[in-house]
CSV table of C-alpha atoms in Angstrom, one decimal:
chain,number,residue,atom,x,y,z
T,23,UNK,CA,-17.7,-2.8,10.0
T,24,UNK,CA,-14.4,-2.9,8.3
T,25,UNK,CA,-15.9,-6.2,6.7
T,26,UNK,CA,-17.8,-3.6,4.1
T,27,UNK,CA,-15.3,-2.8,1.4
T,28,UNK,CA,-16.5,0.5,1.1
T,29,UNK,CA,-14.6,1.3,4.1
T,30,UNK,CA,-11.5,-0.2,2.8
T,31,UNK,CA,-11.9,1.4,0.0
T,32,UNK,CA,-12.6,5.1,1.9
T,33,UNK,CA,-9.1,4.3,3.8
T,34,UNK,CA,-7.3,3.2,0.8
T,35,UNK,CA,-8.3,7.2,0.0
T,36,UNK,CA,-8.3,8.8,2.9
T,37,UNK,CA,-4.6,8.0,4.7
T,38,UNK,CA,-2.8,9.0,1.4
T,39,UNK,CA,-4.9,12.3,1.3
T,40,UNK,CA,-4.3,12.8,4.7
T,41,UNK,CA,-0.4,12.0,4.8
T,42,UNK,CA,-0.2,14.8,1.3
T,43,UNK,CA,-2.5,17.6,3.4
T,44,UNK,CA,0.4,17.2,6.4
T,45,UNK,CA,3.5,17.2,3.7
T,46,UNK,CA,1.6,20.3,2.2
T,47,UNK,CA,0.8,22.1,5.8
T,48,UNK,CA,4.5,21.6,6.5
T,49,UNK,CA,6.3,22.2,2.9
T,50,UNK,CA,4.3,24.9,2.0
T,51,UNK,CA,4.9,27.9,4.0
T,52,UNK,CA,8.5,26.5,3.9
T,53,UNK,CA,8.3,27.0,0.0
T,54,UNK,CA,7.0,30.3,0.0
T,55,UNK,CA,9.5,31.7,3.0
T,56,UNK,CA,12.5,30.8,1.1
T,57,UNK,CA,11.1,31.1,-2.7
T,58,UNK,CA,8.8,34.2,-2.0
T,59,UNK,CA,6.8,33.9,-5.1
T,60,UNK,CA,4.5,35.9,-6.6
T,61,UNK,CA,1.0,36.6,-8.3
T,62,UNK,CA,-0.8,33.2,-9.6
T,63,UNK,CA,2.1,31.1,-8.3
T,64,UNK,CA,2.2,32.0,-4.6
T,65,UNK,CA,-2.1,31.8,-5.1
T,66,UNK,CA,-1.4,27.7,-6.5
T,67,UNK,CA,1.5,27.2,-3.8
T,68,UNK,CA,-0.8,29.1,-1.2
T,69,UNK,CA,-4.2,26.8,-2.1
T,70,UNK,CA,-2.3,23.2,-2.6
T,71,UNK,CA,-2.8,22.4,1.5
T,72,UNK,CA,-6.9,22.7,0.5
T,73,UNK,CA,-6.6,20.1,-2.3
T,74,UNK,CA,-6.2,16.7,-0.2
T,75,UNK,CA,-8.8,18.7,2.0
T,76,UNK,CA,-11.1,18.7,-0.7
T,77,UNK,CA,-10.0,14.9,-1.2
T,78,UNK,CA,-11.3,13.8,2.1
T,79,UNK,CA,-14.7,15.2,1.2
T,80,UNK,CA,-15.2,13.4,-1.9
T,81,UNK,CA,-13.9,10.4,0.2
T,82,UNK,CA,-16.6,10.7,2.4
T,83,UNK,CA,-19.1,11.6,-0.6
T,84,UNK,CA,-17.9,8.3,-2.2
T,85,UNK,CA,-18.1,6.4,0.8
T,86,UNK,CA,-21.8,6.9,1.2
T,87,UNK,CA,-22.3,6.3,-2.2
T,88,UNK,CA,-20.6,2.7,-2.2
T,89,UNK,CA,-21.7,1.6,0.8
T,90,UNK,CA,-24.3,-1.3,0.1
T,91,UNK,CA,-25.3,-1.3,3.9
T,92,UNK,CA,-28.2,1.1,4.3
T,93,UNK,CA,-28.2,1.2,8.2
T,94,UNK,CA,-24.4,1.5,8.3
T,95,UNK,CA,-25.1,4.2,5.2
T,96,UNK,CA,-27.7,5.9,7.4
T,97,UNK,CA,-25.2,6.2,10.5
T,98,UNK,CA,-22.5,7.6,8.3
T,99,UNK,CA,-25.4,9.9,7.1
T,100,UNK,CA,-26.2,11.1,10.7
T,101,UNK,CA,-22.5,11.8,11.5
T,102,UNK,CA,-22.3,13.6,8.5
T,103,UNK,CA,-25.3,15.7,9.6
T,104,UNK,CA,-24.5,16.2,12.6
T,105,UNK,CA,-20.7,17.2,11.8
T,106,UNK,CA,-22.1,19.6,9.0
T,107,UNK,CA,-24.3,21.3,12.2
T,108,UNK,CA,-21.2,21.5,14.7
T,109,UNK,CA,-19.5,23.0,11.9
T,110,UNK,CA,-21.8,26.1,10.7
T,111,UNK,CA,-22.8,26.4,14.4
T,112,UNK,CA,-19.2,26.8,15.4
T,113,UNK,CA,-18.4,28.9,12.0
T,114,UNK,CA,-21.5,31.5,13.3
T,115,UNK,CA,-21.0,32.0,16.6
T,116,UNK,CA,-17.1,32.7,15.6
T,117,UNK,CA,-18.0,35.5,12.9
T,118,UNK,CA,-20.4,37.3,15.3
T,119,UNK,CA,-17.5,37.3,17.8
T,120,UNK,CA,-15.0,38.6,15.7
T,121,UNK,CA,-17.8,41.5,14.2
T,122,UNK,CA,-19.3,42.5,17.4
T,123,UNK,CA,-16.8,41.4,20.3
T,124,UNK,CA,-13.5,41.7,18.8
T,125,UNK,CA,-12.6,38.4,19.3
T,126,UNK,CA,-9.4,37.0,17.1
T,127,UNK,CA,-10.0,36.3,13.3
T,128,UNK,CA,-9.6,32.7,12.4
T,129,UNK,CA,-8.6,31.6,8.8
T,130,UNK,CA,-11.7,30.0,7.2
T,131,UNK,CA,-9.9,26.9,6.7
T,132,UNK,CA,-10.7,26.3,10.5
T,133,UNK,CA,-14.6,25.0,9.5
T,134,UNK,CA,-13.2,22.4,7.7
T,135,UNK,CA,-11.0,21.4,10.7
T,136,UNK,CA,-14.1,21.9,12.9
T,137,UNK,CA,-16.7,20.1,10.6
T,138,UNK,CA,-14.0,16.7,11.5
T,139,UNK,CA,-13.7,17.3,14.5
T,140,UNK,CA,-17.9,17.2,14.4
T,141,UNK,CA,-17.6,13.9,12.9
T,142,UNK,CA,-16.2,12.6,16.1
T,143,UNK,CA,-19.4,13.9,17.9
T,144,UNK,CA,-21.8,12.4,15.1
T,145,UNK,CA,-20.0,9.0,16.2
T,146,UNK,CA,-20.9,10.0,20.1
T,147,UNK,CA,-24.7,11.1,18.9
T,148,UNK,CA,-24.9,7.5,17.1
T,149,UNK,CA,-23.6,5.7,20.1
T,150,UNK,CA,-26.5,7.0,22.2
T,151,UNK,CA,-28.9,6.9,19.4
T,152,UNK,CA,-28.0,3.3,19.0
T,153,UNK,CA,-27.4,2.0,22.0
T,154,UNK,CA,-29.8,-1.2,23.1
T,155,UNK,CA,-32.7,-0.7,24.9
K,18,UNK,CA,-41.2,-1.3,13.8
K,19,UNK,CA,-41.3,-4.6,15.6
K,20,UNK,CA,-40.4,-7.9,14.3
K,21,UNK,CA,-40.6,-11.7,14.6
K,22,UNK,CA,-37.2,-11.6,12.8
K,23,UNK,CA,-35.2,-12.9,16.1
K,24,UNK,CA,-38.0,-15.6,16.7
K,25,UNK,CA,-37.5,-16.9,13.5
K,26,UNK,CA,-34.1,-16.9,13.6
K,27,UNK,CA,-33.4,-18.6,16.4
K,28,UNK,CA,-36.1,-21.5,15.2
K,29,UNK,CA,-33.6,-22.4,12.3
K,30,UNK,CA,-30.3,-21.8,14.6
K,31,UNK,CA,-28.9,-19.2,12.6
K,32,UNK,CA,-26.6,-16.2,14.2
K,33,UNK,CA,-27.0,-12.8,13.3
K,34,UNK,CA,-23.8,-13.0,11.4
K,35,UNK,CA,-25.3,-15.6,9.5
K,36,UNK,CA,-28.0,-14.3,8.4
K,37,UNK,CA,-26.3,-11.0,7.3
K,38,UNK,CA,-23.9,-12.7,5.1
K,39,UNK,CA,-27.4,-14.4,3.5
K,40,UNK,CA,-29.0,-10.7,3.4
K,41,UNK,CA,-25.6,-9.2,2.0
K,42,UNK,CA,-25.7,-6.9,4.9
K,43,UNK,CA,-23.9,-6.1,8.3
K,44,UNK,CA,-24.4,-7.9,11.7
K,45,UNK,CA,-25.2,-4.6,12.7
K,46,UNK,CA,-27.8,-4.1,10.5
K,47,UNK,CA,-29.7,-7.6,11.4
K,48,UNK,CA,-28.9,-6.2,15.4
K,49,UNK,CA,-30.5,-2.9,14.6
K,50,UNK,CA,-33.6,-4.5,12.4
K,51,UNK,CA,-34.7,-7.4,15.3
K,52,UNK,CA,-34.4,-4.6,17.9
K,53,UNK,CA,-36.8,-2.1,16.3
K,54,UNK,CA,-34.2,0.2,16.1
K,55,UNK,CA,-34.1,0.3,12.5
K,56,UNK,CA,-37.3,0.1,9.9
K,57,UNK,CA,-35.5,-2.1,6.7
K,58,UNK,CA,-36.2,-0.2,3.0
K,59,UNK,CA,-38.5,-2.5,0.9
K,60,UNK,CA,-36.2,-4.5,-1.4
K,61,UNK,CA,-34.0,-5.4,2.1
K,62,UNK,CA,-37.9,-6.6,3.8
K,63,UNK,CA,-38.1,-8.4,0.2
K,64,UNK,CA,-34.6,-9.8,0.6
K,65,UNK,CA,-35.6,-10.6,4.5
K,66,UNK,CA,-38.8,-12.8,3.1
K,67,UNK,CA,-36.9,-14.6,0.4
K,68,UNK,CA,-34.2,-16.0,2.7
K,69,UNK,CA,-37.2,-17.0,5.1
K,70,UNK,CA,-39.4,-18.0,2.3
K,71,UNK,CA,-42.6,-16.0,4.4
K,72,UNK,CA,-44.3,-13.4,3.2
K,73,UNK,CA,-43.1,-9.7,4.4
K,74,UNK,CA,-46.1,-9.4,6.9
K,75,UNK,CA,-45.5,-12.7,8.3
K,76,UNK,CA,-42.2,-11.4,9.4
K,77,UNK,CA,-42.7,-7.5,10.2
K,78,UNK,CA,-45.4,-6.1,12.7
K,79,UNK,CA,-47.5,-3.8,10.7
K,80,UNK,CA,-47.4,-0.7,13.0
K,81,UNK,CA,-50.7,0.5,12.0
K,82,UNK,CA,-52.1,-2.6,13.6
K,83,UNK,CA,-49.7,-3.2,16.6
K,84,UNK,CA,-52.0,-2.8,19.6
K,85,UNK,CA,-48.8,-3.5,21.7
K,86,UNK,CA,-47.3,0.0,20.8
C-alpha cells in the first residue's frame, strides 16, 4: 500500500504535523503559566495546539483526493465514515451525560481525539469487510 | 459482481502484481476485483479490456444475467 505515493506523500504531512501538535500540547500551557498573557494573545497562544489538528484533517482530505487507487480510495473512505460515526456517537452520548447525569465536562477538543481513535476501528470494520471468502 | 478476470490471468501467467502495475493500480485492488469483492468504475473495466484486448462483457459477469447468483 505504501507503493501508492499518495501515502508517502500523506506521511510526508502527517508526522511533521503530528511532531508540532505534541511541541504545542507541551509548550503551550508552559507559555501561558510563566508569560500569563492576555486578551487576543493568550486566545492565538491558547488555539495554536488546534492548528496541526486542523493539519491532519486536510492530510487526510488530500490523501483521498490523490489517491489514484479507487478501492484503496474507497477503504480510506469507509474508515473515514466510520471514524466520523464513532466520533459524533461518542460526542452525543458524552453531552447528554454531562446535561442530564452530571457526568464530568470534557473539552471539545476530545472529538477530534475520539474521531482518530475511530479511524483505528474503520481499519478493524475494513478488515472484516474485506476479508476473503 | 463476478469475473473471469482470474481465469484469464492465469491463461497468460501473469501475477496479480503484474497485472496492477499494467492497470496502474494496487495488488489489492486486482485481489478485491477477481474476488467479487469489489465492482471496478467504468474507465478501470475499460482499462481491464484494453490490457486483455476483450471486450468488457467478455471479462465481467453481467449480474442482471448471472443465473449462478
Amino acid at each position: 500500500m505504501i507503493r501508492q505515493p499518495a501515502y508517502r506523500r500523506y506521511l510526508r504531512r502527517f508526522v511533521p504535523t503530528m511532531i508540532a501538535y505534541v511541541v504545542l500540547v507541551v509548550a503551550v500551557p508552559l507559555i501561558l503559566r510563566h508569560a500569563q498573557p492576555q486578551g487576543a494573545l493568550l486566545w492565538l497562544l491558547a488555539v495554536l495546539p488546534a492548528l496541526p489538528l486542523i493539519g491532519v484533517f486536510v492530510a487526510i482530505g488530500r490523501l483521498l483526493i490523490e489517491l489514484d487507487d479507487e478501492y484503496l480510495r474507497m477503504l480510506e473512505v469507509r474508515k473515514a465514515l466510520v471514524a466520523t460515526g464513532f466520533a459524533m456517537a461518542c460526542a452525543s452520548i458524552w453531552g447528554f451525560a454531562e446535561v442530564y447525569a452530571g457526568a464530568p465536562h470534557l473539552p471539545l477538543f476530545y472529538v477530534p481525539i475520539a474521531w482518530f481513535g475511530g479511524l483505528g476501528l474503520g481499519s478493524l470494520v475494513n478488515l472484516v469487510a474485506e476479508r476473503q471468502p | 459482481m463476478r469475473s473471469r478476470l482470474r481465469e484469464l490471468r492465469a491463461e497468460r501467467g501473469w501475477s496479480q502484481q503484474h497485472l496492477a502495475d499494467a492497470l496502474g493500480v494496487s495488488r489489492q485492488s486486482v485481489n478485491a476485483i477477481e474476488t467479487g469483492r469489489y465492482d471496478p468504475s467504468l474507465p478501470l473495466a475499460f482499462r481491464i479490456a484494453d490490457v486483455f484486448d476483450l471486450p468488457i462483457e467478455a471479462i465481467f459477469i453481467n449480474p442482471s444475467k448471472d443465473t449462478d447468483q
